[in-house]
Amino acid sequence: MKPIGLLDLAGETALFRKEILEGIQTVFETCRFVLGPQIEELERRLAEHSQCRRGIAVSSGTDAILCALMAAGVGPGDEVITTPFTFFATAGCIHRVGARPVFVDIESDTFNIDVSRIQAAVTSRTKAILPVHLFGQCADMDEILHVADRHGLTVLEDAAQAIGATYRGRRACSMGKAGCLSFYPTKNLGACGDGGMILTNDEAFADRCVVLRNHGQSRQYEHEHVGGNFRLDAFQGVVLLAKFRRLEELTARRQANAERYNERLADLPVRAPRVRDYNVSVYHQYTILCDRRDDLMAHLKAAGIGSGVYYPLPLHMQPCFAALGYKPGGFPKAEEAARRVLALPVHSLLSTEDIDRVIDEIAKFYGKKR
Ligand SMILES: Cc1ncc(COP(=O)(O)O)c(C=O)c1O
């Protein structure tokens, strides 16, 4: 039987091969290798797509978060409220600007930050809230914006996994001060290398990001701030522009795959991901909650089916954050998710038969007839 990968990077990239190679040829002709017209066009298109005025392309999703935190003036002595159940970069960037990540537990059904617990985490040092739109579904932004408003906090959205997702009709990245995308190759819009973007409706904030992206240089060799080299290569602009043209179509295929899982997993002893009725998920991951997770994963592997665990160790339990003083048991829902989540293949090139095979193998593992 043909293996079913968690991802199909080769297949997805091949869809764009001709267009990408032609575009790269153009870059060679002009030799504008860093930033340049392709990146500017990408910034315009993604800003429009995200319902934002400005896009600032940067070198990775991590650098998007780092640069946005710098532009928001977050620094030593500040606290930033975020989730412990996310990719490391979210909290890593908070630490790197000298601030302290303050974790708040998640909702066990959406895996996103539990907004009812945010208010209690606000202190006189809190400067920002950094919610993550995990697996392609937005966090409950109205309550986050409400708390932020009450305390004068900046909201930065980690939308690395959520390009195109909507919350009450509003796009990810358009609700807080700024949002951050990742173009890591496995993302819904993936580069052939690293890349990211900051999106914002605040012109002054965008201007600060532009300056910080280039070593804080406001005029040539005049540095008003200390920034970094967060610039994006033109080659990645070519790749991303080509792929962006089919983003909606490929996202719709992920959503259809998720729909089929939702219907057919309903009578099995696993919990399908919940999407709130006001959200449209772009299903970066299709993550179930299950018992005997590692055994199920091994069973699927033996049947030629890929799956993945995002994330096996919550951030409050990471060795590098030991000094923050959190203990196991501190965030029970995040810890339970870390033990029980499993991401199933949901990428755009799967057939209905592929999805059905995954479901049949899950049924077989739990001894259920289909
Ligand atoms: C939630 C989240 N935040 C941040 C990042 C960092 O993005 P990148 O890998 O492009 O640096 C990622 C992606 O890996 C992510 O999934």
mmCIF file of C-alpha atoms and ligand atoms in Angstrom:
data_model
loop_
_atom_site.group_PDB
_atom_site.id
_atom_site.type_symbol
_atom_site.label_atom_id
_atom_site.label_comp_id
_atom_site.label_asym_id
_atom_site.label_seq_id
_atom_site.Cartn_x
_atom_site.Cartn_y
_atom_site.Cartn_z
ATOM 1 C CA MET A 1 0.000 0.000 0.000
ATOM 2 C CA LYS A 2 1.168 3.500 -0.778
ATOM 3 C CA PRO A 3 2.407 5.307 2.334
ATOM 4 C CA ILE A 4 0.377 8.295 3.533
ATOM 5 C CA GLY A 5 2.687 11.004 4.793
ATOM 6 C CA LEU A 6 1.794 13.522 7.469
ATOM 7 C CA LEU A 7 3.056 16.002 4.875
ATOM 8 C CA ASP A 8 3.673 15.887 1.145
ATOM 9 C CA LEU A 9 6.218 18.627 0.617
ATOM 10 C CA ALA A 10 7.525 17.125 -2.622
ATOM 11 C CA GLY A 11 4.051 16.909 -4.135
ATOM 12 C CA GLU A 12 2.972 20.361 -3.001
ATOM 13 C CA THR A 13 6.170 22.010 -4.241
ATOM 14 C CA ALA A 14 5.967 20.223 -7.595
ATOM 15 C CA LEU A 15 2.644 21.990 -8.273
ATOM 16 C CA PHE A 16 4.554 25.260 -8.535
ATOM 17 C CA ARG A 17 7.873 24.097 -9.940
ATOM 18 C CA LYS A 18 7.653 25.758 -13.370
ATOM 19 C CA GLU A 19 6.470 29.114 -12.085
ATOM 20 C CA ILE A 20 9.065 29.132 -9.290
ATOM 21 C CA LEU A 21 11.954 28.325 -11.632
ATOM 22 C CA GLU A 22 10.910 31.075 -14.053
ATOM 23 C CA GLY A 23 10.635 33.582 -11.223
ATOM 24 C CA ILE A 24 14.055 32.642 -9.872
ATOM 25 C CA GLN A 25 15.495 33.183 -13.335
ATOM 26 C CA THR A 26 14.143 36.740 -13.244
ATOM 27 C CA VAL A 27 15.811 37.346 -9.881
ATOM 28 C CA PHE A 28 19.143 36.183 -11.364
ATOM 29 C CA GLU A 29 18.717 38.637 -14.204
ATOM 30 C CA THR A 30 18.197 41.600 -11.889
ATOM 31 C CA CYS A 31 20.448 40.383 -9.045
ATOM 32 C CA ARG A 32 18.192 41.998 -6.435
ATOM 33 C CA PHE A 33 18.578 39.081 -4.071
ATOM 34 C CA VAL A 34 17.459 40.650 -0.787
ATOM 35 C CA LEU A 35 13.993 42.284 -0.407
ATOM 36 C CA GLY A 36 13.155 43.980 -3.759
ATOM 37 C CA PRO A 37 10.039 43.966 -5.969
ATOM 38 C CA GLN A 38 8.915 40.360 -5.355
ATOM 39 C CA ILE A 39 8.941 40.920 -1.616
ATOM 40 C CA GLU A 40 7.094 44.216 -1.952
ATOM 41 C CA GLU A 41 4.396 42.559 -4.042
ATOM 42 C CA LEU A 42 4.133 39.738 -1.497
ATOM 43 C CA GLU A 43 3.746 42.281 1.301
ATOM 44 C CA ARG A 44 0.943 44.054 -0.575
ATOM 45 C CA ARG A 45 -0.913 40.843 -1.395
ATOM 46 C CA LEU A 46 -0.705 39.335 2.067
ATOM 47 C CA ALA A 47 -1.671 42.611 3.729
ATOM 48 C CA GLU A 48 -4.807 42.726 1.597
ATOM 49 C CA HIS A 49 -5.531 39.041 2.238
ATOM 50 C CA SER A 50 -5.156 39.555 6.004
ATOM 51 C CA GLN A 51 -7.341 42.684 6.090
ATOM 52 C CA CYS A 52 -4.302 44.732 7.114
ATOM 53 C CA ARG A 53 -2.803 47.945 5.795
ATOM 54 C CA ARG A 54 0.811 46.836 5.886
ATOM 55 C CA GLY A 55 2.926 43.701 5.628
ATOM 56 C CA ILE A 56 6.607 43.585 6.570
ATOM 57 C CA ALA A 57 8.313 40.455 5.253
ATOM 58 C CA VAL A 58 10.994 39.057 7.518
ATOM 59 C CA SER A 59 13.389 36.135 7.676
ATOM 60 C CA SER A 60 11.202 33.704 9.686
ATOM 61 C CA GLY A 61 8.097 33.450 11.819
ATOM 62 C CA THR A 62 10.360 33.606 14.844
ATOM 63 C CA ASP A 63 11.876 36.875 13.637
ATOM 64 C CA ALA A 64 8.390 38.221 12.956
ATOM 65 C CA ILE A 65 7.504 37.697 16.637
ATOM 66 C CA LEU A 66 10.859 39.021 17.833
ATOM 67 C CA CYS A 67 10.683 42.129 15.660
ATOM 68 C CA ALA A 68 7.036 42.782 16.607
ATOM 69 C CA LEU A 69 7.889 42.541 20.320
ATOM 70 C CA MET A 70 10.787 44.973 19.777
ATOM 71 C CA ALA A 71 8.543 47.363 17.840
ATOM 72 C CA ALA A 72 5.997 47.190 20.677
ATOM 73 C CA GLY A 73 8.732 48.266 23.087
ATOM 74 C CA VAL A 74 8.610 45.064 25.138
ATOM 75 C CA GLY A 75 11.805 44.659 27.136
ATOM 76 C CA PRO A 76 13.463 43.868 30.453
ATOM 77 C CA GLY A 77 11.111 43.932 33.440
ATOM 78 C CA ASP A 78 7.996 43.416 31.291
ATOM 79 C CA GLU A 79 5.688 40.433 31.396
ATOM 80 C CA VAL A 80 3.952 38.972 28.373
ATOM 81 C CA ILE A 81 0.963 36.655 28.785
ATOM 82 C CA THR A 82 0.905 33.652 26.476
ATOM 83 C CA THR A 83 0.094 29.952 26.221
ATOM 84 C CA PRO A 84 2.359 27.116 27.368
ATOM 85 C CA PHE A 85 1.019 24.872 24.571
ATOM 86 C CA THR A 86 2.667 26.220 21.435
ATOM 87 C CA PHE A 87 5.844 26.006 19.435
ATOM 88 C CA PHE A 88 8.890 27.141 21.414
ATOM 89 C CA ALA A 89 9.423 30.336 19.407
ATOM 90 C CA THR A 90 6.420 32.094 20.947
ATOM 91 C CA ALA A 91 7.896 32.160 24.439
ATOM 92 C CA GLY A 92 11.504 32.054 23.239
ATOM 93 C CA CYS A 93 11.075 35.479 21.630
ATOM 94 C CA ILE A 94 9.530 36.945 24.787
ATOM 95 C CA HIS A 95 12.585 35.761 26.703
ATOM 96 C CA ARG A 96 14.979 37.061 24.032
ATOM 97 C CA VAL A 97 13.738 40.650 24.367
ATOM 98 C CA GLY A 98 14.412 40.386 28.116
ATOM 99 C CA ALA A 99 10.776 40.008 29.174
ATOM 100 C CA ARG A 100 9.138 37.225 31.171
ATOM 101 C CA PRO A 101 6.650 34.822 29.602
ATOM 102 C CA VAL A 102 3.621 34.438 31.893
ATOM 103 C CA PHE A 103 1.737 31.298 30.971
ATOM 104 C CA VAL A 104 -2.012 30.793 31.118
ATOM 105 C CA ASP A 105 -3.532 27.329 30.665
ATOM 106 C CA ILE A 106 -5.429 26.309 27.532
ATOM 107 C CA GLU A 107 -8.963 25.169 26.727
ATOM 108 C CA SER A 108 -8.843 21.416 26.350
ATOM 109 C CA ASP A 109 -11.154 21.353 23.323
ATOM 110 C CA THR A 110 -9.588 24.034 21.083
ATOM 111 C CA PHE A 111 -6.035 23.874 22.536
ATOM 112 C CA ASN A 112 -5.988 27.699 22.512
ATOM 113 C CA ILE A 113 -5.352 29.968 25.504
ATOM 114 C CA ASP A 114 -8.247 29.961 28.005
ATOM 115 C CA VAL A 115 -9.253 33.604 27.869
ATOM 116 C CA SER A 116 -11.265 33.375 31.086
ATOM 117 C CA ARG A 117 -7.945 33.010 32.944
ATOM 118 C CA ILE A 118 -6.085 35.947 31.390
ATOM 119 C CA GLN A 119 -7.411 38.710 33.638
ATOM 120 C CA ALA A 120 -6.064 36.928 36.739
ATOM 121 C CA ALA A 121 -2.588 36.801 35.185
ATOM 122 C CA VAL A 122 -2.340 40.568 34.609
ATOM 123 C CA THR A 123 0.061 42.408 36.937
ATOM 124 C CA SER A 124 1.506 45.910 37.021
ATOM 125 C CA ARG A 125 4.360 44.584 34.855
ATOM 126 C CA THR A 126 2.210 43.125 32.107
ATOM 127 C CA LYS A 127 2.985 44.812 28.812
ATOM 128 C CA ALA A 128 1.460 42.554 26.175
ATOM 129 C CA ILE A 129 -0.649 39.503 25.421
ATOM 130 C CA LEU A 130 0.634 37.081 22.780
ATOM 131 C CA PRO A 131 -2.143 34.624 21.901
ATOM 132 C CA VAL A 132 -1.393 31.810 19.454
ATOM 133 C CA HIS A 133 -3.937 30.720 16.840
ATOM 134 C CA LEU A 134 -2.952 27.100 17.239
ATOM 135 C CA PHE A 135 -3.370 24.487 14.506
ATOM 136 C CA GLY A 136 -5.195 26.999 12.279
ATOM 137 C CA GLN A 137 -7.952 28.220 14.610
ATOM 138 C CA CYS A 138 -8.037 31.703 16.161
ATOM 139 C CA ALA A 139 -8.015 32.233 19.900
ATOM 140 C CA ASP A 140 -11.079 33.973 21.374
ATOM 141 C CA MET A 141 -9.880 37.457 20.449
ATOM 142 C CA ASP A 142 -12.774 39.607 21.728
ATOM 143 C CA GLU A 143 -12.085 38.738 25.361
ATOM 144 C CA ILE A 144 -8.320 39.139 24.822
ATOM 145 C CA LEU A 145 -8.807 42.586 23.272
ATOM 146 C CA HIS A 146 -11.199 43.500 26.074
ATOM 147 C CA VAL A 147 -8.682 42.663 28.827
ATOM 148 C CA ALA A 148 -5.925 44.390 26.852
ATOM 149 C CA ASP A 149 -8.037 47.495 26.464
ATOM 150 C CA ARG A 150 -8.836 47.622 30.149
ATOM 151 C CA HIS A 151 -5.138 47.485 31.112
ATOM 152 C CA GLY A 152 -3.524 49.304 28.175
ATOM 153 C CA LEU A 153 -1.738 46.181 26.883
ATOM 154 C CA THR A 154 -0.467 45.479 23.380
ATOM 155 C CA VAL A 155 -1.885 42.399 21.648
ATOM 156 C CA LEU A 156 0.359 40.584 19.185
ATOM 157 C CA GLU A 157 -1.127 37.554 17.409
ATOM 158 C CA ASP A 158 1.052 34.537 16.748
ATOM 159 C CA ALA A 159 -0.657 33.469 13.529
ATOM 160 C CA ALA A 160 2.240 31.310 12.328
ATOM 161 C CA GLN A 161 -0.192 28.420 11.795
ATOM 162 C CA ALA A 162 -3.273 30.385 10.845
ATOM 163 C CA ILE A 163 -2.888 32.251 7.562
ATOM 164 C CA GLY A 164 -6.396 32.989 6.275
ATOM 165 C CA ALA A 165 -8.232 31.826 9.414
ATOM 166 C CA THR A 166 -11.129 34.021 10.518
ATOM 167 C CA TYR A 167 -12.628 34.938 13.890
ATOM 168 C CA ARG A 168 -16.144 36.406 13.630
ATOM 169 C CA GLY A 169 -15.313 37.252 10.011
ATOM 170 C CA ARG A 170 -12.038 38.989 10.860
ATOM 171 C CA ARG A 171 -8.798 37.579 9.548
ATOM 172 C CA ALA A 172 -5.987 36.349 11.758
ATOM 173 C CA CYS A 173 -3.387 39.149 12.132
ATOM 174 C CA SER A 174 -5.931 41.972 11.730
ATOM 175 C CA MET A 175 -7.270 42.080 15.288
ATOM 176 C CA GLY A 176 -4.364 42.954 17.574
ATOM 177 C CA LYS A 177 -1.677 45.591 17.142
ATOM 178 C CA ALA A 178 0.018 43.155 14.751
ATOM 179 C CA GLY A 179 0.058 39.518 13.700
ATOM 180 C CA CYS A 180 2.944 37.252 12.782
ATOM 181 C CA LEU A 181 3.026 34.636 10.027
ATOM 182 C CA SER A 182 5.550 31.874 9.401
ATOM 183 C CA PHE A 183 6.447 30.604 5.953
ATOM 184 C CA TYR A 184 8.419 27.607 7.204
ATOM 185 C CA PRO A 185 8.138 25.002 4.402
ATOM 186 C CA THR A 186 5.512 22.883 6.187
ATOM 187 C CA LYS A 187 3.158 25.810 6.813
ATOM 188 C CA ASN A 188 -0.040 26.273 4.765
ATOM 189 C CA LEU A 189 1.869 28.915 2.806
ATOM 190 C CA GLY A 190 5.418 27.560 2.911
ATOM 191 C CA ALA A 191 8.596 28.915 1.374
ATOM 192 C CA CYS A 192 11.503 26.844 0.071
ATOM 193 C CA GLY A 193 13.413 27.891 3.167
ATOM 194 C CA ASP A 194 12.604 30.184 6.069
ATOM 195 C CA GLY A 195 10.414 33.267 5.965
ATOM 196 C CA GLY A 196 7.792 35.186 7.896
ATOM 197 C CA MET A 197 5.746 38.369 7.923
ATOM 198 C CA ILE A 198 4.404 40.950 10.351
ATOM 199 C CA LEU A 199 0.963 42.295 9.435
ATOM 200 C CA THR A 200 -0.517 45.397 10.995
ATOM 201 C CA ASN A 201 -3.091 48.132 10.552
ATOM 202 C CA ASP A 202 -0.895 50.632 12.412
ATOM 203 C CA GLU A 203 1.295 52.613 10.010
ATOM 204 C CA ALA A 204 3.676 53.874 12.697
ATOM 205 C CA PHE A 205 4.144 50.332 14.039
ATOM 206 C CA ALA A 206 4.824 49.102 10.485
ATOM 207 C CA ASP A 207 7.425 51.837 9.978
ATOM 208 C CA ARG A 208 9.180 50.776 13.194
ATOM 209 C CA CYS A 209 9.251 47.154 11.989
ATOM 210 C CA VAL A 210 10.749 48.231 8.641
ATOM 211 C CA VAL A 211 13.549 50.044 10.474
ATOM 212 C CA LEU A 212 14.154 47.197 12.954
ATOM 213 C CA ARG A 213 14.249 44.658 10.098
ATOM 214 C CA ASN A 214 17.349 46.380 8.792
ATOM 215 C CA HIS A 215 19.488 46.839 11.934
ATOM 216 C CA GLY A 216 17.427 49.791 13.154
ATOM 217 C CA GLN A 217 18.815 51.868 10.319
ATOM 218 C CA SER A 218 16.640 54.906 9.557
ATOM 219 C CA ARG A 219 19.066 56.401 6.986
ATOM 220 C CA GLN A 220 22.027 54.622 5.456
ATOM 221 C CA TYR A 221 24.565 53.873 8.208
ATOM 222 C CA GLU A 222 22.543 55.834 10.755
ATOM 223 C CA HIS A 223 21.109 53.586 13.455
ATOM 224 C CA GLU A 224 18.352 55.057 15.562
ATOM 225 C CA HIS A 225 17.679 51.701 17.249
ATOM 226 C CA VAL A 226 19.410 48.338 17.552
ATOM 227 C CA GLY A 227 17.476 46.031 15.266
ATOM 228 C CA GLY A 228 18.583 42.928 13.438
ATOM 229 C CA ASN A 229 18.980 41.455 10.004
ATOM 230 C CA PHE A 230 15.420 40.214 9.603
ATOM 231 C CA ARG A 231 15.291 40.708 5.814
ATOM 232 C CA LEU A 232 13.709 38.168 3.462
ATOM 233 C CA ASP A 233 15.334 36.908 0.244
ATOM 234 C CA ALA A 234 13.818 37.589 -3.162
ATOM 235 C CA PHE A 235 13.873 33.847 -3.991
ATOM 236 C CA GLN A 236 11.419 33.212 -1.185
ATOM 237 C CA GLY A 237 9.275 36.053 -2.511
ATOM 238 C CA VAL A 238 9.063 34.232 -5.850
ATOM 239 C CA VAL A 239 8.063 30.955 -4.197
ATOM 240 C CA LEU A 240 5.514 32.538 -1.897
ATOM 241 C CA LEU A 241 3.876 34.641 -4.633
ATOM 242 C CA ALA A 242 3.472 31.542 -6.796
ATOM 243 C CA LYS A 243 1.976 29.516 -3.951
ATOM 244 C CA PHE A 244 -0.201 32.355 -2.681
ATOM 245 C CA ARG A 245 -2.203 32.300 -5.938
ATOM 246 C CA ARG A 246 -3.569 28.881 -4.970
ATOM 247 C CA LEU A 247 -3.683 29.293 -1.203
ATOM 248 C CA GLU A 248 -7.478 29.497 -0.968
ATOM 249 C CA GLU A 249 -7.953 26.424 -3.147
ATOM 250 C CA LEU A 250 -5.429 24.351 -1.201
ATOM 251 C CA THR A 251 -6.857 25.532 2.125
ATOM 252 C CA ALA A 252 -10.338 24.466 0.987
ATOM 253 C CA ARG A 253 -8.963 20.979 0.368
ATOM 254 C CA ARG A 254 -7.582 20.824 3.917
ATOM 255 C CA GLN A 255 -10.978 21.919 5.214
ATOM 256 C CA ALA A 256 -12.743 19.227 3.170
ATOM 257 C CA ASN A 257 -10.336 16.602 4.521
ATOM 258 C CA ALA A 258 -11.030 17.795 8.061
ATOM 259 C CA GLU A 259 -14.757 17.647 7.404
ATOM 260 C CA ARG A 260 -14.492 14.007 6.361
ATOM 261 C CA TYR A 261 -12.478 13.149 9.472
ATOM 262 C CA ASN A 262 -15.053 14.964 11.633
ATOM 263 C CA GLU A 263 -17.916 12.933 10.188
ATOM 264 C CA ARG A 264 -16.244 9.570 10.240
ATOM 265 C CA LEU A 265 -14.352 9.830 13.552
ATOM 266 C CA ALA A 266 -17.542 10.679 15.433
ATOM 267 C CA ASP A 267 -18.265 7.098 16.504
ATOM 268 C CA LEU A 268 -14.685 6.241 17.438
ATOM 269 C CA PRO A 269 -13.193 6.711 20.913
ATOM 270 C CA VAL A 270 -11.031 9.713 19.921
ATOM 271 C CA ARG A 271 -11.935 13.380 20.158
ATOM 272 C CA ALA A 272 -11.886 15.341 16.921
ATOM 273 C CA PRO A 273 -10.660 18.949 17.155
ATOM 274 C CA ARG A 274 -13.418 21.409 18.083
ATOM 275 C CA VAL A 275 -13.805 24.545 16.047
ATOM 276 C CA ARG A 276 -15.925 27.267 17.650
ATOM 277 C CA ASP A 277 -18.917 28.328 15.582
ATOM 278 C CA TYR A 278 -17.518 31.848 15.140
ATOM 279 C CA ASN A 279 -14.219 30.524 13.782
ATOM 280 C CA VAL A 280 -13.119 29.259 10.391
ATOM 281 C CA SER A 281 -10.076 27.024 10.826
ATOM 282 C CA VAL A 282 -7.499 26.617 8.067
ATOM 283 C CA TYR A 283 -6.460 23.279 9.599
ATOM 284 C CA HIS A 284 -2.723 23.675 9.647
ATOM 285 C CA GLN A 285 -2.994 20.545 11.759
ATOM 286 C CA TYR A 286 -5.857 18.145 12.335
ATOM 287 C CA THR A 287 -5.174 17.180 15.938
ATOM 288 C CA ILE A 288 -7.170 14.570 17.817
ATOM 289 C CA LEU A 289 -7.111 13.777 21.535
ATOM 290 C CA CYS A 290 -6.774 10.067 22.163
ATOM 291 C CA ASP A 291 -5.875 7.399 24.714
ATOM 292 C CA ARG A 292 -2.808 5.203 24.230
ATOM 293 C CA ARG A 293 -1.479 7.882 21.898
ATOM 294 C CA ASP A 294 1.998 6.475 21.405
ATOM 295 C CA ASP A 295 0.644 2.999 20.640
ATOM 296 C CA LEU A 296 -1.807 4.453 18.121
ATOM 297 C CA MET A 297 1.027 6.354 16.500
ATOM 298 C CA ALA A 298 3.084 3.145 16.231
ATOM 299 C CA HIS A 299 0.071 1.291 14.801
ATOM 300 C CA LEU A 300 -0.405 3.966 12.139
ATOM 301 C CA LYS A 301 3.297 3.927 11.341
ATOM 302 C CA ALA A 302 3.216 0.153 10.835
ATOM 303 C CA ALA A 303 0.302 0.718 8.410
ATOM 304 C CA GLY A 304 2.375 3.258 6.445
ATOM 305 C CA ILE A 305 0.597 6.318 7.840
ATOM 306 C CA GLY A 306 2.454 9.328 9.230
ATOM 307 C CA SER A 307 1.273 11.252 12.285
ATOM 308 C CA GLY A 308 2.896 13.756 14.641
ATOM 309 C CA VAL A 309 2.874 15.073 18.195
ATOM 310 C CA TYR A 310 2.633 18.842 18.525
ATOM 311 C CA TYR A 311 3.749 19.369 21.282
ATOM 312 C CA PRO A 312 5.107 16.691 23.630
ATOM 313 C CA LEU A 313 6.476 19.035 26.336
ATOM 314 C CA PRO A 314 4.628 22.231 27.326
ATOM 315 C CA LEU A 315 6.782 25.331 27.523
ATOM 316 C CA HIS A 316 6.528 25.795 31.319
ATOM 317 C CA MET A 317 8.300 22.411 31.630
ATOM 318 C CA GLN A 318 11.135 23.203 29.211
ATOM 319 C CA PRO A 319 14.555 23.039 30.883
ATOM 320 C CA CYS A 320 15.529 26.516 29.646
ATOM 321 C CA PHE A 321 12.553 28.056 31.479
ATOM 322 C CA ALA A 322 13.227 26.344 34.822
ATOM 323 C CA ALA A 323 14.179 29.710 36.325
ATOM 324 C CA LEU A 324 10.621 30.959 35.760
ATOM 325 C CA GLY A 325 9.639 28.696 38.655
ATOM 326 C CA TYR A 326 6.752 26.794 37.049
ATOM 327 C CA LYS A 327 6.221 23.186 38.097
ATOM 328 C CA PRO A 328 4.662 20.101 36.499
ATOM 329 C CA GLY A 329 0.970 20.222 37.339
ATOM 330 C CA GLY A 330 0.883 24.001 36.932
ATOM 331 C CA PHE A 331 -1.090 23.874 33.676
ATOM 332 C CA PRO A 332 -3.013 20.595 33.737
ATOM 333 C CA LYS A 333 -4.841 21.074 30.441
ATOM 334 C CA ALA A 334 -1.683 21.846 28.509
ATOM 335 C CA GLU A 335 -0.016 18.857 30.169
ATOM 336 C CA GLU A 336 -2.908 16.565 29.302
ATOM 337 C CA ALA A 337 -2.832 17.771 25.699
ATOM 338 C CA ALA A 338 0.900 17.092 25.535
ATOM 339 C CA ARG A 339 0.225 13.488 26.593
ATOM 340 C CA ARG A 340 -2.808 12.851 24.375
ATOM 341 C CA VAL A 341 -2.615 14.867 21.131
ATOM 342 C CA LEU A 342 -1.958 13.314 17.757
ATOM 343 C CA ALA A 343 -1.894 15.166 14.433
ATOM 344 C CA LEU A 344 -3.249 13.203 11.466
ATOM 345 C CA PRO A 345 -2.434 13.835 7.794
ATOM 346 C CA VAL A 346 -4.666 16.674 6.494
ATOM 347 C CA HIS A 347 -2.574 18.207 3.693
ATOM 348 C CA SER A 348 -4.069 19.313 0.405
ATOM 349 C CA LEU A 349 -2.950 16.349 -1.720
ATOM 350 C CA LEU A 350 -4.732 13.617 0.236
ATOM 351 C CA SER A 351 -7.533 11.733 -1.487
ATOM 352 C CA THR A 352 -10.796 10.672 0.130
ATOM 353 C CA GLU A 353 -9.472 7.112 0.060
ATOM 354 C CA ASP A 354 -6.363 8.213 1.971
ATOM 355 C CA ILE A 355 -8.475 9.812 4.708
ATOM 356 C CA ASP A 356 -10.694 6.734 4.888
ATOM 357 C CA ARG A 357 -7.652 4.505 5.236
ATOM 358 C CA VAL A 358 -6.402 6.576 8.178
ATOM 359 C CA ILE A 359 -9.827 6.365 9.815
ATOM 360 C CA ASP A 360 -10.068 2.605 9.210
ATOM 361 C CA GLU A 361 -6.690 2.071 10.843
ATOM 362 C CA ILE A 362 -7.736 4.124 13.878
ATOM 363 C CA ALA A 363 -10.922 2.017 14.103
ATOM 364 C CA LYS A 364 -8.858 -1.158 13.838
ATOM 365 C CA PHE A 365 -6.524 0.010 16.611
ATOM 366 C CA TYR A 366 -9.431 0.544 19.014
ATOM 367 C CA GLY A 367 -11.059 -2.759 17.949
ATOM 368 C CA LYS A 368 -14.063 -1.100 16.301
ATOM 369 C CA LYS A 369 -15.760 -2.324 13.161
ATOM 370 C CA ARG A 370 -16.321 0.137 10.319
HETATM 371 C C1 LIG B 1 2.951 28.789 16.705
HETATM 372 C C2 LIG B 1 4.276 29.088 16.052
HETATM 373 N N1 LIG B 1 4.935 30.209 16.396
HETATM 374 C C3 LIG B 1 6.102 30.543 15.832
HETATM 375 C C4 LIG B 1 6.678 29.752 14.866
HETATM 376 C C5 LIG B 1 8.021 30.126 14.341
HETATM 377 O O1 LIG B 1 8.059 30.218 12.959
HETATM 378 P P1 LIG B 1 9.409 29.889 12.150
HETATM 379 O O2 LIG B 1 9.637 28.425 12.217
HETATM 380 O O3 LIG B 1 9.083 30.372 10.763
HETATM 381 O O4 LIG B 1 10.510 30.672 12.761
HETATM 382 C C6 LIG B 1 6.022 28.587 14.461
HETATM 383 C C7 LIG B 1 6.531 27.710 13.396
HETATM 384 O O5 LIG B 1 7.352 26.921 13.401
HETATM 385 C C8 LIG B 1 4.809 28.230 15.084
HETATM 386 O O6 LIG B 1 4.161 27.113 14.747
#
